[in-house]
Amino acid sequence: MMETTRDFVALADVVRRITVEVIGNDTALGSGVSWPRGHVITNAHVVRHARVAVRSVDGRQLQARLLVRDAEADLALLSLDAADLPTATVADAARVRIGSLVVAVGHPLGMRGALSAGIVHAIAPVVRGGAPWIHADVRLAPGNSGGPLADVSGAIVGVNAMIVGGLALAVPIARVIDFARSAGVAVP
Amino acid sequence: MNGLMAFSNELAAAVEHAGRATVGVNGRRRFGSTGVHWRSGLIVTADHTVEVDEDVTVTTPDGRTLAATVAGRDPGIDVAILRVDAGDLPVADIATEPARVGHIVLAVGRGPRASWGVVSAIGDGQRGRTERADLLNLDLTLYPGFSGGPLVDARGRVVGVTTSGPARHFQVAIPAATVSRVLDELGRRGRIPRAYLGVGTQSVRLSETLRQRLGTDQRAAVIVVDVQPDSPASAAGLVIGDVIVALGGARIADPGDLRAALRPEQVGETVTVSIVRGGEPRDVRLTVGERSRRA
């Protein structure tokens, strides 16, 4: 049991390092996932202007530029001045199972680097016939948007995007990878 | 983090295991609920989610629709049993050990979908031995449509049946042993009888003097406000104004306790009713009757 607790602490640390805060005009907009070669993945609904800033876990504020925004996928790709942030590893989408433990890190309501834990509730469309989303039994709040949903190895299984009926809805990692690839950025 | 990964895989395996015996129940207008294939051909679900007696169907995990008939209801604990032609639908793995406070549990809904949490309390810690006293209170979210589904332990064994109640603001589970007793009763009699006393009651406070007299810390009981003629209550000599303090050893603090204390298996049995009449405590022997079946 103590070992499990220690594992959770270590996991929180791993996921926090790759989570950034997205800031615009000195106000926190949401969260983001640090992606290779100085990029950040976040939600399209978090970034509505070409120039924003991100704050890394060590407190540095970096200027960021909006490269691609896909409102339908609710994903956006930012480019940073610096390329030295630790970057995310992505999970094997096939290993995401209903009941698997997952954690989310973000900045809900201004609380920096907050961790919440839960399980995968379902992998299903939000509307009949739509693309699947990861539904997670994890407590999120505004400010978590754009942040990572990770498995217990710290690998990203999705990007948190909205709260529906108390459930966290995340863009599945396969769609995030497709989006990043189409924007010309490699997968970590 | 191998320990955490193993735990995570165990939870996912538990959902998968329980999900094989978890069905969708289509017995109400707004949206379906969930059921557990408890014994071969018998699906357990939450009574409040089966609003009709006919045209009920069940959706199997592989998406087939099966016609179901209502084999019995036990509204006192919110359990309904459906009969289906189950074919090769797997039967749930029912835990033999009761759940304990602090156990990590998963609620599984049709789909399957899942939520997790812990058993936060069992009963309310002060009532007597009514079935309500065994209810598992859960610190987890029962999402819409989860009612009637299995509550499982980390190995996927069913420890209870979840229900949010008709008002949808509870997160409780009926313990597996209680559900199994209802099924035993169904097997024995071919139906689930509904116990019947024939009294109308209201809650009433017990005065300090009366509590001392009775040697109890019980603060409330029920007062008889109506006795139906030719009922078990009238045969036992209960009259309007009698205060019922306990039935069969279970404390009765409100009319709901009385309903919960009357179990199907008590039909035809004689129980002791502890009452106060004219300020004097006394025990009355009462043979529990059966409510006539709905026409």
CSV table of C-alpha atoms in Angstrom, one decimal, chain B residues 6-215:
chain,number,residue,atom,x,y,z
B,6,ALA,CA,-0.3,-4.0,-12.1
B,7,PHE,CA,-3.1,-2.4,-10.0
B,8,SER,CA,-4.3,-0.5,-13.0
B,9,ASN,CA,-4.4,-3.7,-15.2
B,10,GLU,CA,-6.2,-5.5,-12.4
B,11,LEU,CA,-8.9,-2.8,-12.3
B,12,ALA,CA,-9.3,-3.0,-16.1
B,13,ALA,CA,-9.4,-6.8,-16.0
B,14,ALA,CA,-12.1,-6.5,-13.2
B,15,VAL,CA,-14.3,-4.3,-15.4
B,16,GLU,CA,-13.8,-6.7,-18.3
B,17,HIS,CA,-14.6,-9.7,-16.2
B,18,ALA,CA,-17.7,-8.2,-14.7
B,19,GLY,CA,-18.7,-6.6,-18.0
B,20,ARG,CA,-19.3,-10.1,-19.5
B,21,ALA,CA,-22.2,-10.7,-17.2
B,22,THR,CA,-23.5,-7.1,-17.2
B,23,VAL,CA,-26.5,-6.3,-19.4
B,24,GLY,CA,-28.5,-3.2,-20.3
B,25,VAL,CA,-32.1,-3.3,-19.0
B,26,ASN,CA,-34.7,-1.5,-21.0
B,27,GLY,CA,-37.7,-1.1,-18.7
B,28,ARG,CA,-38.4,2.6,-18.5
B,29,ARG,CA,-39.1,5.4,-20.8
B,30,ARG,CA,-36.2,7.9,-20.4
B,31,PHE,CA,-33.1,5.8,-20.6
B,32,GLY,CA,-32.1,2.3,-19.8
B,33,SER,CA,-30.5,0.9,-16.7
B,34,THR,CA,-28.1,-1.9,-16.0
B,35,GLY,CA,-28.5,-5.5,-14.8
B,36,VAL,CA,-26.4,-8.4,-13.6
B,37,HIS,CA,-26.8,-12.0,-14.9
B,38,TRP,CA,-26.8,-13.4,-11.3
B,39,ARG,CA,-27.9,-17.0,-11.9
B,40,SER,CA,-28.5,-18.7,-15.2
B,41,GLY,CA,-31.5,-17.0,-16.9
B,42,LEU,CA,-32.0,-14.6,-14.0
B,43,ILE,CA,-31.1,-10.9,-14.3
B,44,VAL,CA,-30.9,-8.7,-11.2
B,45,THR,CA,-31.6,-5.0,-11.6
B,46,ALA,CA,-32.9,-2.0,-9.6
B,47,ASP,CA,-36.7,-2.2,-9.1
B,48,HIS,CA,-37.2,1.5,-9.6
B,49,THR,CA,-35.7,1.3,-13.1
B,50,VAL,CA,-38.3,-1.3,-14.3
B,51,GLU,CA,-41.3,0.9,-14.6
B,52,VAL,CA,-43.3,-1.6,-16.7
B,53,ASP,CA,-44.2,-5.3,-16.2
B,54,GLU,CA,-44.3,-6.1,-19.9
B,55,ASP,CA,-42.2,-5.4,-23.0
B,56,VAL,CA,-39.0,-5.3,-20.9
B,57,THR,CA,-35.9,-6.2,-22.9
B,58,VAL,CA,-32.3,-6.8,-22.0
B,59,THR,CA,-29.2,-5.9,-24.1
B,60,THR,CA,-26.3,-8.3,-23.9
B,61,PRO,CA,-22.7,-7.2,-23.9
B,62,ASP,CA,-22.4,-8.3,-27.6
B,63,GLY,CA,-25.4,-6.1,-28.5
B,64,ARG,CA,-28.2,-8.7,-28.8
B,65,THR,CA,-31.7,-7.9,-27.5
B,66,LEU,CA,-33.4,-10.5,-25.3
B,67,ALA,CA,-37.1,-10.5,-24.3
B,68,ALA,CA,-37.4,-10.5,-20.5
B,69,THR,CA,-40.3,-11.1,-18.1
B,70,VAL,CA,-40.5,-9.7,-14.6
B,71,ALA,CA,-40.0,-12.8,-12.3
B,72,GLY,CA,-40.3,-10.9,-9.1
B,73,ARG,CA,-39.9,-7.6,-7.3
B,74,ASP,CA,-38.6,-6.7,-3.9
B,75,PRO,CA,-39.3,-2.9,-3.7
B,76,GLY,CA,-38.3,-2.8,0.0
B,77,ILE,CA,-34.7,-3.1,-1.1
B,78,ASP,CA,-35.1,-1.9,-4.7
B,79,VAL,CA,-34.4,-5.2,-6.4
B,80,ALA,CA,-36.2,-6.7,-9.4
B,81,ILE,CA,-35.5,-10.0,-11.0
B,82,LEU,CA,-36.0,-10.6,-14.7
B,83,ARG,CA,-36.2,-13.9,-16.5
B,84,VAL,CA,-34.5,-14.3,-19.9
B,85,ASP,CA,-33.4,-17.0,-22.2
B,86,ALA,CA,-29.8,-16.4,-21.5
B,87,GLY,CA,-28.2,-18.8,-23.9
B,88,ASP,CA,-24.4,-18.6,-23.4
B,89,LEU,CA,-24.4,-15.3,-21.6
B,90,PRO,CA,-21.9,-15.7,-18.7
B,91,VAL,CA,-23.1,-15.7,-15.2
B,92,ALA,CA,-21.5,-13.1,-12.8
B,93,ASP,CA,-18.9,-14.1,-10.3
B,94,ILE,CA,-20.5,-13.4,-7.0
B,95,ALA,CA,-18.2,-12.6,-4.1
B,96,THR,CA,-18.6,-14.9,-1.1
B,97,GLU,CA,-17.0,-12.4,1.4
B,98,PRO,CA,-18.9,-9.2,2.2
B,99,ALA,CA,-17.5,-5.9,1.3
B,100,ARG,CA,-15.8,-3.9,4.0
B,101,VAL,CA,-15.5,-0.1,4.7
B,102,GLY,CA,-12.4,1.1,2.8
B,103,HIS,CA,-12.5,-1.6,0.0
B,104,ILE,CA,-11.8,-0.2,-3.5
B,105,VAL,CA,-14.8,-1.0,-5.6
B,106,LEU,CA,-15.9,-0.4,-9.2
B,107,ALA,CA,-19.4,0.3,-10.4
B,108,VAL,CA,-20.0,-1.2,-13.8
B,109,GLY,CA,-22.7,0.1,-16.1
B,110,ARG,CA,-24.0,-1.2,-19.4
B,111,GLY,CA,-21.5,-0.6,-22.2
B,112,PRO,CA,-19.5,-1.4,-20.2
B,113,ARG,CA,-18.7,1.8,-18.5
B,114,ALA,CA,-17.1,2.1,-15.1
B,115,SER,CA,-16.5,4.4,-12.1
B,116,TRP,CA,-14.4,3.7,-9.1
B,117,GLY,CA,-14.3,4.6,-5.4
B,118,VAL,CA,-14.5,3.1,-2.0
B,119,VAL,CA,-17.1,1.6,0.3
B,120,SER,CA,-17.5,4.6,2.7
B,121,ALA,CA,-19.9,3.2,5.2
B,122,ILE,CA,-22.2,0.2,5.8
B,123,GLY,CA,-25.7,1.0,7.0
B,124,ASP,CA,-26.1,4.1,9.1
B,125,GLY,CA,-24.4,2.5,12.1
B,126,GLN,CA,-27.3,2.8,14.5
B,127,ARG,CA,-30.3,1.0,13.1
B,128,GLY,CA,-31.0,-2.6,14.0
B,129,ARG,CA,-30.9,-5.7,11.8
B,130,THR,CA,-33.1,-4.5,8.9
B,131,GLU,CA,-31.9,-4.9,5.4
B,132,ARG,CA,-31.3,-1.2,5.3
B,133,ALA,CA,-28.7,-1.6,7.9
B,134,ASP,CA,-26.6,-3.7,5.5
B,135,LEU,CA,-26.6,-1.1,2.6
B,136,LEU,CA,-23.2,-0.3,1.3
B,137,ASN,CA,-22.7,3.5,1.1
B,138,LEU,CA,-20.3,4.3,-1.7
B,139,ASP,CA,-17.9,7.2,-2.3
B,140,LEU,CA,-18.2,6.9,-6.1
B,141,THR,CA,-20.3,8.4,-8.9
B,142,LEU,CA,-23.2,6.3,-10.2
B,143,TYR,CA,-23.6,7.8,-13.6
B,144,PRO,CA,-27.0,7.9,-15.3
B,145,GLY,CA,-28.0,4.3,-16.3
B,146,PHE,CA,-25.8,2.6,-13.8
B,147,SER,CA,-28.6,1.7,-11.3
B,148,GLY,CA,-29.0,-2.1,-11.1
B,149,GLY,CA,-25.5,-2.8,-12.2
B,150,PRO,CA,-22.8,-4.7,-10.4
B,151,LEU,CA,-20.5,-3.2,-7.7
B,152,VAL,CA,-17.4,-5.3,-8.0
B,153,ASP,CA,-14.2,-5.7,-6.0
B,154,ALA,CA,-10.7,-5.4,-7.6
B,155,ARG,CA,-11.0,-8.9,-8.9
B,156,GLY,CA,-14.3,-8.3,-10.7
B,157,ARG,CA,-16.3,-10.3,-8.2
B,158,VAL,CA,-19.8,-8.8,-7.5
B,159,VAL,CA,-20.1,-7.5,-4.0
B,160,GLY,CA,-23.5,-5.7,-4.5
B,161,VAL,CA,-26.0,-4.2,-6.8
B,162,THR,CA,-25.8,-0.4,-7.2
B,163,THR,CA,-28.8,2.0,-7.0
B,164,SER,CA,-29.1,5.7,-6.9
B,165,GLY,CA,-32.7,5.3,-5.7
B,166,PRO,CA,-35.8,6.7,-7.4
B,167,ALA,CA,-34.7,10.2,-6.5
B,168,ARG,CA,-31.2,9.6,-8.0
B,169,HIS,CA,-29.3,11.2,-5.2
B,170,PHE,CA,-28.0,8.1,-3.4
B,171,GLN,CA,-24.9,6.1,-4.1
B,172,VAL,CA,-25.6,2.8,-2.4
B,173,ALA,CA,-25.3,-0.9,-3.2
B,174,ILE,CA,-27.4,-3.7,-1.9
B,175,PRO,CA,-25.0,-6.4,-0.6
B,176,ALA,CA,-24.7,-9.5,-2.7
B,177,ALA,CA,-25.8,-11.8,0.1
B,178,THR,CA,-29.1,-9.9,0.4
B,179,VAL,CA,-29.7,-10.2,-3.3
B,180,SER,CA,-28.9,-13.9,-3.2
B,181,ARG,CA,-31.4,-14.4,-0.5
B,182,VAL,CA,-34.1,-12.8,-2.7
B,183,LEU,CA,-33.1,-15.2,-5.5
B,184,ASP,CA,-33.3,-18.1,-3.1
B,185,GLU,CA,-36.8,-17.1,-2.1
B,186,LEU,CA,-37.7,-16.9,-5.8
B,187,GLY,CA,-36.3,-20.4,-6.3
B,188,ARG,CA,-38.2,-21.8,-3.3
B,189,ARG,CA,-41.6,-20.3,-4.0
B,190,GLY,CA,-41.4,-19.6,-7.7
B,191,ARG,CA,-42.2,-15.9,-6.9
B,192,ILE,CA,-41.1,-13.2,-4.5
B,193,PRO,CA,-43.9,-12.7,-2.0
B,194,ARG,CA,-44.5,-9.3,-0.6
B,195,ALA,CA,-44.8,-9.3,3.1
B,196,TYR,CA,-47.9,-7.6,4.5
B,197,LEU,CA,-49.0,-6.4,8.0
B,198,GLY,CA,-52.0,-4.2,7.3
B,199,VAL,CA,-51.1,-1.1,9.3
B,200,GLY,CA,-50.6,2.5,8.4
B,201,THR,CA,-48.0,4.2,10.5
B,202,GLN,CA,-46.3,7.5,11.1
B,203,SER,CA,-43.1,8.4,12.8
B,204,VAL,CA,-43.2,9.4,16.4
B,205,ARG,CA,-40.6,10.6,18.9
B,206,LEU,CA,-40.0,8.5,22.0
B,207,SER,CA,-39.9,10.5,25.1
B,208,GLU,CA,-36.9,10.4,27.5
B,209,THR,CA,-39.1,8.7,30.1
B,210,LEU,CA,-40.2,6.1,27.7
B,211,ARG,CA,-36.7,5.4,26.5
B,212,GLN,CA,-35.6,4.8,30.0
B,213,ARG,CA,-38.6,2.6,30.6
B,214,LEU,CA,-37.7,0.6,27.5
B,215,GLY,CA,-34.0,0.6,28.3
